[in-house]
Tab-separated table of C-alpha atoms in Angstrom:
chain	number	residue	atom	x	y	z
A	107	UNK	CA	-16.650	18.612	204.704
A	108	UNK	CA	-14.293	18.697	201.794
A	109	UNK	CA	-16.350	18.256	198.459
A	110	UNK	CA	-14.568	15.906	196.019
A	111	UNK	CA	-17.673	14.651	194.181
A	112	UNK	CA	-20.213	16.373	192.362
A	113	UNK	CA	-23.114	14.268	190.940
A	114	UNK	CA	-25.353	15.979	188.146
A	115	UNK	CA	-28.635	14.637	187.370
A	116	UNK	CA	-30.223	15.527	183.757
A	117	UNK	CA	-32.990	14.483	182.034
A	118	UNK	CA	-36.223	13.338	183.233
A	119	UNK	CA	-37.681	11.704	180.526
A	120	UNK	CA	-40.738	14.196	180.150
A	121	UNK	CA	-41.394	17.189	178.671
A	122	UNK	CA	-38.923	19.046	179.684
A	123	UNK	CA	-36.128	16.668	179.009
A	124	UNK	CA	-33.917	18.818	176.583
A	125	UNK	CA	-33.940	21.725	178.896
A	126	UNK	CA	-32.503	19.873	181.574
A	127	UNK	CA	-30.170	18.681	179.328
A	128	UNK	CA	-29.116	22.299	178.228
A	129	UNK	CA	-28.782	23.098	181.949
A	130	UNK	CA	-26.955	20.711	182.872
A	131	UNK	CA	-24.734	21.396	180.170
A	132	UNK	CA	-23.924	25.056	181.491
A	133	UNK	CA	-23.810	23.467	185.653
A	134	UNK	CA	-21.226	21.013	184.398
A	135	UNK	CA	-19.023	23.934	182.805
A	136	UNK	CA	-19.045	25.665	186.392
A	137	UNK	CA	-18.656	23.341	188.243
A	138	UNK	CA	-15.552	22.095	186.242
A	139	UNK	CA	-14.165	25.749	186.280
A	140	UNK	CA	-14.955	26.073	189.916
A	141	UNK	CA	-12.496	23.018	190.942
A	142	UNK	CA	-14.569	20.226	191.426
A	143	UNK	CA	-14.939	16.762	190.202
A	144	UNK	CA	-18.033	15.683	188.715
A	145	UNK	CA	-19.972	13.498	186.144
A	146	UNK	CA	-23.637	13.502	185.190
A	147	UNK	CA	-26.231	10.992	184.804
A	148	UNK	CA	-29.318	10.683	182.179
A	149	UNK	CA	-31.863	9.993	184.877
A	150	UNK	CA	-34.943	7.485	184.401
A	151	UNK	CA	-37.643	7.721	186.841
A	152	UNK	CA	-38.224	3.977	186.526
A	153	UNK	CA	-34.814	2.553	187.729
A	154	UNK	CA	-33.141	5.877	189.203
A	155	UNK	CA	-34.182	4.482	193.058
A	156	UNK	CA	-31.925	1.693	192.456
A	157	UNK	CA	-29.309	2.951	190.090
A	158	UNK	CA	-28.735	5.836	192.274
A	159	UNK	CA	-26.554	3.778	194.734
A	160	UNK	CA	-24.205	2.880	192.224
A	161	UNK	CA	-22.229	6.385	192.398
A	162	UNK	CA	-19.289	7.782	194.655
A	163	UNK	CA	-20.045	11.202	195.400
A	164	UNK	CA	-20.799	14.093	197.683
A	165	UNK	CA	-23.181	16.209	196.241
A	166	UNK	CA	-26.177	15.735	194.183
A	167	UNK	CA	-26.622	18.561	191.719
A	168	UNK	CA	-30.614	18.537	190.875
A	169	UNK	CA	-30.596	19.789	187.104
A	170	UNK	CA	-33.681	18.393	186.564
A	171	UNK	CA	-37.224	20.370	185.353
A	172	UNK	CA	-40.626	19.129	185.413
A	173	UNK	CA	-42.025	15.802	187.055
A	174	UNK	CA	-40.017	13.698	188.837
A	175	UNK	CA	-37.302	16.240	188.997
A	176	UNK	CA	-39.218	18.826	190.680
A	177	UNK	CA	-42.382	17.509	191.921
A	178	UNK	CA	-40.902	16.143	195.190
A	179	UNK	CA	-40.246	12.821	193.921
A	180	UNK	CA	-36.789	12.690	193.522
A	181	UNK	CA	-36.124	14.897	196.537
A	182	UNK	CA	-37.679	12.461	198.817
A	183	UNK	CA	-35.337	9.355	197.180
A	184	UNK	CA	-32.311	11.577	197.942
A	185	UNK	CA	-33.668	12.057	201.515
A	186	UNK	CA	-34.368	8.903	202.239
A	187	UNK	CA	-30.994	7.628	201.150
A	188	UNK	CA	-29.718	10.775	202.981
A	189	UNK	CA	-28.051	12.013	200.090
A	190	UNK	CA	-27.239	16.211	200.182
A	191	UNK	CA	-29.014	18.013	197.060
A	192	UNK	CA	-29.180	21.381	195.721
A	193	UNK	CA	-32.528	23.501	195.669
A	194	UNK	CA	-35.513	23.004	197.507
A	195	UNK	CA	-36.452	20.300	199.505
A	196	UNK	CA	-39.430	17.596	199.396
A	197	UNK	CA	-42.354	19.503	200.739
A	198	UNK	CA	-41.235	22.848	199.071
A	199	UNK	CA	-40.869	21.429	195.803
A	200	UNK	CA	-44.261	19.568	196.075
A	201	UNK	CA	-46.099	22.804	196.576
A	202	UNK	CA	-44.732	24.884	194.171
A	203	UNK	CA	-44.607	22.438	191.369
A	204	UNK	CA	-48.725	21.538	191.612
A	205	UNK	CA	-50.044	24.917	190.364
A	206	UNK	CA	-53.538	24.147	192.447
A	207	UNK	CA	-51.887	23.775	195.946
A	208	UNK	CA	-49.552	27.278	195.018
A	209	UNK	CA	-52.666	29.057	194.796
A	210	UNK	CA	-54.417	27.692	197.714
A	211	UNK	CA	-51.404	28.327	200.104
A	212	UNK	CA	-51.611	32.087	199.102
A	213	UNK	CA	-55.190	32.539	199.272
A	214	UNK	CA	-55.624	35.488	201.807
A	215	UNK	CA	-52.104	36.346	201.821
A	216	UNK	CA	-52.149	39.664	200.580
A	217	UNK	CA	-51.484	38.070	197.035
A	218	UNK	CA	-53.579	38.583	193.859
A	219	UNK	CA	-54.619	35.745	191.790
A	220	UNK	CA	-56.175	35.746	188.843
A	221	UNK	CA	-59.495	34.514	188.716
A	222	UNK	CA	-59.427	30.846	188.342
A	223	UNK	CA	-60.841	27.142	188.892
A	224	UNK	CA	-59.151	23.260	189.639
A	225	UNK	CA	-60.686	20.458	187.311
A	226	UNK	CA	-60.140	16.996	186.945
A	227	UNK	CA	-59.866	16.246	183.159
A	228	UNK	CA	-62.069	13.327	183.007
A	229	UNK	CA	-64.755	16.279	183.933
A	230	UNK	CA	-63.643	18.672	181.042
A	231	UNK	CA	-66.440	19.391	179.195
A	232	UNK	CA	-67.479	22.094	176.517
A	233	UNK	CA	-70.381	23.530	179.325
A	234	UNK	CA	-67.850	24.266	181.575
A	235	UNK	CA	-65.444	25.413	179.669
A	236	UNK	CA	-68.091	28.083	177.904
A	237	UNK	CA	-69.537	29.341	181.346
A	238	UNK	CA	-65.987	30.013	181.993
A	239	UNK	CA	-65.294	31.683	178.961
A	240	UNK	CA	-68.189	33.902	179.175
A	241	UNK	CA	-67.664	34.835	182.655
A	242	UNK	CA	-64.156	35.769	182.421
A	243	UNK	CA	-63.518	36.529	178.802
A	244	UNK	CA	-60.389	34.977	177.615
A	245	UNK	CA	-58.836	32.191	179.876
A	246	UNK	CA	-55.922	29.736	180.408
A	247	UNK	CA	-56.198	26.237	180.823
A	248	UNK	CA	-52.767	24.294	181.970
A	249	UNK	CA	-51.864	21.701	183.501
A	250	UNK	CA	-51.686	21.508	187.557
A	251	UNK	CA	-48.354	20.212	187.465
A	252	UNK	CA	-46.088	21.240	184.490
A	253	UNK	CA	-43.301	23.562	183.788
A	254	UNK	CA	-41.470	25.624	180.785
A	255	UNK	CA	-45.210	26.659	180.494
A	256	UNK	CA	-45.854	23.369	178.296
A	257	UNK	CA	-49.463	22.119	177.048
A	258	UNK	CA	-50.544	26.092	177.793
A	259	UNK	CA	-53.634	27.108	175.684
A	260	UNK	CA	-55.165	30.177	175.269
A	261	UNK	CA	-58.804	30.137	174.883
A	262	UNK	CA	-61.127	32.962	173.215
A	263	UNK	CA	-63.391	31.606	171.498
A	264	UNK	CA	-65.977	28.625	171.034
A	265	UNK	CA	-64.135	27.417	167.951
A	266	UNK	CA	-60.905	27.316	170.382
A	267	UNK	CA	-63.088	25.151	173.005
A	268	UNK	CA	-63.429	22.850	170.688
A	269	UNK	CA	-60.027	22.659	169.013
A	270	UNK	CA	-59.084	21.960	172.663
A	271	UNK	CA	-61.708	19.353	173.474
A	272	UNK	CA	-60.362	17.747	170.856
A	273	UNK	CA	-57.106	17.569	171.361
A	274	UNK	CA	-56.838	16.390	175.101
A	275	UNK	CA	-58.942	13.527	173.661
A	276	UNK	CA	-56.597	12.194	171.472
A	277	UNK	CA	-54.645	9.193	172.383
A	278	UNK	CA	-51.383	10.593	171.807
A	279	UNK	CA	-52.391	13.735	172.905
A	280	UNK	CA	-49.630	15.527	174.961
A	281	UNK	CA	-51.656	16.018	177.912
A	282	UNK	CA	-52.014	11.762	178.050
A	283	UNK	CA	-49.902	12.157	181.428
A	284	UNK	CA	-51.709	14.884	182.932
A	285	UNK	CA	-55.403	14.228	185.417
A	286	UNK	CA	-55.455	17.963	186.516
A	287	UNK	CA	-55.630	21.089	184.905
A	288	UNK	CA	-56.553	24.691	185.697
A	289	UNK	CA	-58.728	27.109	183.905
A	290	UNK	CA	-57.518	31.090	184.581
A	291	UNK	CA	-58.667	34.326	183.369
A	292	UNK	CA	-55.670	35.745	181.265
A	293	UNK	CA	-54.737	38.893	182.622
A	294	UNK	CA	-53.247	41.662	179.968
A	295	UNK	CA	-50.296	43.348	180.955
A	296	UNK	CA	-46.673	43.095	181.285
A	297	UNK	CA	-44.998	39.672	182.334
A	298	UNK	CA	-42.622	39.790	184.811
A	299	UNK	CA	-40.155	37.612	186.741
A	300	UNK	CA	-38.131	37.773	189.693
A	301	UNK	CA	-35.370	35.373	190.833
A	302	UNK	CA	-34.618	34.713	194.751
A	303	UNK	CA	-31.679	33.237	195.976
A	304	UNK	CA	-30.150	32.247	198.845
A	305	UNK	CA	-27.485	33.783	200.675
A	306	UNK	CA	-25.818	32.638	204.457
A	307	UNK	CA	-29.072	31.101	205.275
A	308	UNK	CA	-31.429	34.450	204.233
A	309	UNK	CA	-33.277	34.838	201.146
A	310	UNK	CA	-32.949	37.796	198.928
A	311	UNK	CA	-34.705	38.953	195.872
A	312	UNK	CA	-32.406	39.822	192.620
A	313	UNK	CA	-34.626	42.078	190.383
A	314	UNK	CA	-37.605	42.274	188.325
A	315	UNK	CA	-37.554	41.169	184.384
A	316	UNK	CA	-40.288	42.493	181.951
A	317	UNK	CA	-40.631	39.921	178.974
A	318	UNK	CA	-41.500	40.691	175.454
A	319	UNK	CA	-42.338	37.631	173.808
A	320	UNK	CA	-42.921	37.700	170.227
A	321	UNK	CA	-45.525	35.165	170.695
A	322	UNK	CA	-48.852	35.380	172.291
A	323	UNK	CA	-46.872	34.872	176.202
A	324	UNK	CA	-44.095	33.392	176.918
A	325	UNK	CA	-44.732	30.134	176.217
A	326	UNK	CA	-42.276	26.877	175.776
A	327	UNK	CA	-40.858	27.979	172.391
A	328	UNK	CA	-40.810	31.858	173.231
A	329	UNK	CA	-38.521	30.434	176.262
A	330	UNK	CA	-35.857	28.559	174.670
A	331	UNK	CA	-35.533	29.560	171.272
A	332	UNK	CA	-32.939	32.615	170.846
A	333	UNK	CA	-34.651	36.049	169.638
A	334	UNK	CA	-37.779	34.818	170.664
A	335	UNK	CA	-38.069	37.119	173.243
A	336	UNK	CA	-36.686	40.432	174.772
A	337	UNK	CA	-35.948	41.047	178.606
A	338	UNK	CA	-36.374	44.348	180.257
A	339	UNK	CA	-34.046	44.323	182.779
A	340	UNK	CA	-34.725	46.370	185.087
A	341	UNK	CA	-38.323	46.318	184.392
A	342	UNK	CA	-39.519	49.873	183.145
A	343	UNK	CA	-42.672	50.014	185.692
A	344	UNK	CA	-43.513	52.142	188.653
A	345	UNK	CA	-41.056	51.764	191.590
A	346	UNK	CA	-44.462	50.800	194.062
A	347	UNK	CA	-44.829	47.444	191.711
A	348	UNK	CA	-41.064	46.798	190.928
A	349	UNK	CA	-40.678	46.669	195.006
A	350	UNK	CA	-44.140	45.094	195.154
A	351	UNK	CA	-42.943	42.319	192.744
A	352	UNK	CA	-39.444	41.538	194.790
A	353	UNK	CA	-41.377	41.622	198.516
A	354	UNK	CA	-43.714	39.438	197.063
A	355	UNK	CA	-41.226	36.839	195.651
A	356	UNK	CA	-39.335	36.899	198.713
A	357	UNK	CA	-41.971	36.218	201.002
A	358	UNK	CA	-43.654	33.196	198.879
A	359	UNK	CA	-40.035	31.711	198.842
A	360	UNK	CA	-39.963	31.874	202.449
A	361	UNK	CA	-43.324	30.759	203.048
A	362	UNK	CA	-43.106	27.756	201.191
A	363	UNK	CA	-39.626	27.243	202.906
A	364	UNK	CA	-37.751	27.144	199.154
A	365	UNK	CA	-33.735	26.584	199.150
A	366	UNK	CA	-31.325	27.772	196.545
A	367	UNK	CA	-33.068	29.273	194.225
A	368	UNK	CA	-36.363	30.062	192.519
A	369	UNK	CA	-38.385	32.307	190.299
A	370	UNK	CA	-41.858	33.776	190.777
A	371	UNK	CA	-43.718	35.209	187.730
A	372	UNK	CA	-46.312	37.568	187.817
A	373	UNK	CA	-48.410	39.826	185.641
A	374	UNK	CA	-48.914	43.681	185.881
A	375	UNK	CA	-52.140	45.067	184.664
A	376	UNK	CA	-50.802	48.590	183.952
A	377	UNK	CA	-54.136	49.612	183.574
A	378	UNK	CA	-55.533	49.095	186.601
A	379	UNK	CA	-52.202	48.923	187.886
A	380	UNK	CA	-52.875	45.746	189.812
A	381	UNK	CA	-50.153	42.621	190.096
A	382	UNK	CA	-51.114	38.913	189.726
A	383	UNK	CA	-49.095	36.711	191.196
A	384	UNK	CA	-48.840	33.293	188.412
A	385	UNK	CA	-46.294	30.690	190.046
A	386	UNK	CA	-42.670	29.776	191.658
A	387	UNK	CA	-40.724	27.720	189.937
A	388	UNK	CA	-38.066	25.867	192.273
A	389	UNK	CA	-36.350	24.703	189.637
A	390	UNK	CA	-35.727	27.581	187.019
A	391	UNK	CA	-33.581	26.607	183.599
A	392	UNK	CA	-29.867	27.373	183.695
A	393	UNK	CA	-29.438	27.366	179.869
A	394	UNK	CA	-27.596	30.361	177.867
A	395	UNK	CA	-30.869	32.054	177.725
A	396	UNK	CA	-32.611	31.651	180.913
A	397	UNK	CA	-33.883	34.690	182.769
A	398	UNK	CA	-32.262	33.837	186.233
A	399	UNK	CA	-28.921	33.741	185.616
A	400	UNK	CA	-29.191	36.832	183.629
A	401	UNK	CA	-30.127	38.548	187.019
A	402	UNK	CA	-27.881	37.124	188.657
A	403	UNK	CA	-25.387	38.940	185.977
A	404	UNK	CA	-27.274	42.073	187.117
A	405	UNK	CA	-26.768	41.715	190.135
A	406	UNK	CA	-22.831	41.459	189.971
A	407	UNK	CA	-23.195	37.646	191.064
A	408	UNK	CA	-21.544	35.214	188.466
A	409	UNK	CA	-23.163	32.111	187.189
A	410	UNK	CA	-20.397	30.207	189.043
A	411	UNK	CA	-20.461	32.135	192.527
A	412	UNK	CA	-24.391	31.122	192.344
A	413	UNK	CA	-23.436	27.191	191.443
A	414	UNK	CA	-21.170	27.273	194.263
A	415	UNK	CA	-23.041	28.511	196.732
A	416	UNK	CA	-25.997	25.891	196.089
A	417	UNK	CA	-23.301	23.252	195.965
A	418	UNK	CA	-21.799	24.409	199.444
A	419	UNK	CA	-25.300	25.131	200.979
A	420	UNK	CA	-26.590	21.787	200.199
A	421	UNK	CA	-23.160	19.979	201.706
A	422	UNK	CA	-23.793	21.797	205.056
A	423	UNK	CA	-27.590	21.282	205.055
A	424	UNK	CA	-28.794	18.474	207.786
């Protein structure tokens, strides 16, 4: 099939609204310089189902992070109105986006995972959240379905409990749209990422990324605000871990049957010289400063060769 059309979708309206909109920004720029026509669309949740038909085009490029754009929701629309997409399909996307069902997938599967437990928010309470603390020492708690590591909190002490308790309480608080959440011993060590792609139908693993963030982790703001952090790349840690890290990557992209592209994150406890295995993100930002298109630089792949090939993958796909 020759492509003519390329359809971008941006936005969201969630969280992670403005970092769609960045990627899409630098998708649009490729795909211009790559030959093809295209035009991009804010996308609303509430009236994209029947809005969606009003376009001419071959391809949909998904530029979209967080729900709706990477939760399977939008995936299964374009299926259903058997419309080609880039990335990962419905059930992949699903998975990997809801942070609970990730880790229950890979239990037994040769993985590590940091010590951790699923709760509904209604049953947050400051009991559990001090058994947890004193069982595990310093802990996570995060949403079960979020990305760009928003509405993270790291919690250390009682006071922080109830700082917290607090805030997810508040009407306008910015969990209001989240029921789940996960609580998850914080593991010290180095952070590390590692982007997978796609090539003639295999997947391969790019490299492995050690993040400095001048914050506590990489959180939201460490991600997307310039000289907020420092990439490693390669990461400086023993070769049995930096192959570790890519087998692992690979082989969680495969099991969950991702497309395209993703990126797995992980933790090494260089002490005990361990690796945790965090999440896959099936959706990873495309902005100036994302991590996986600086691999892909690494790796002697341009940002456009990798645009391409999830435009021409998803135009064969059945």
């Amino acid at each position: 099939m020759s492509i003519i059309k390329i359809l971008i979708l941006k936005g969201g309206m969630n969280e992670e609204h403005l970092v769609s909109l960045s990627s899409a920004k630098e998708v649009k720029k490729a795909i211009i310089e790559l030959g093809y026509k295209c035009q991009s669309i804010i996308v609303d949740p509430k009236n994209f189902k029947s809005k969606i038909k009003n376009y001419k085009f071959d391809v949909c490029f998904n530029a979209l992070h967080g729900t709706f754009g990477e939760d399977g929701k939008v995936q299964k629309i374009l299926y259903d109105k058997k419309i080609k997409f880039t990335h990962s399909g419905i059930k992949a996307s699903k998975l990997a986006f809801n942070k609970h069902l990730t880790k229950k997938k890979l239990t037994n599967k040769k993985v590590i995972l940091p010590n951790y437990k699923y709760i509904k928010k209604r049953l947050i309470n400051k009991k559990i959240l001090e058994k947890f603390l004193l069982e595990n020492g310093e802990f996570i708690i995060k949403p079960v379905s979020s990305g760009s590591s928003y509405g993270i909190k790291i919690i250390s002490s009682l006071k922080q409990i109830n700082i917290f308790l607090d805030l997810i309480n508040k009407k306008k608080s910015i969990y209001k749209n989240h029921k789940d959440f996960l609580l998850e011993k914080k593991i010290q060590g180095k952070e590390l990422t590692v982007a997978v792609i796609n090539e003639k139908a295999k997947s391969k693993a790019i490299a492995v990324t050690e993040i400095l963030s001048k914050n506590k982790f990489f959180d939201y703001n460490a991600k997307y605000t310039n000289g907020k952090s420092k990439h490693i790349l390669p990461a400086k840690i023993p070769k049995r871990i930096y192959k570790l890290c890519l087998k692992q990557s690979k082989m969680i992209h495969d099991k969950f049957k991702c497309k395209g592209v993703t990126r797995s994150d992980f933790i090494y406890d260089n002490i005990n010289n361990r690796l945790y295995f965090l999440e896959i993100n099936t959706q990873p930002g495309l902005t100036k400063i994302s991590l996986v298109p600086e691999q892909l630089k690494y790796f002697k792949k341009s940002f456009n060769q990798i645009i391409n090939e999830l435009i021409l993958s998803a135009s064969q796909s059945k």
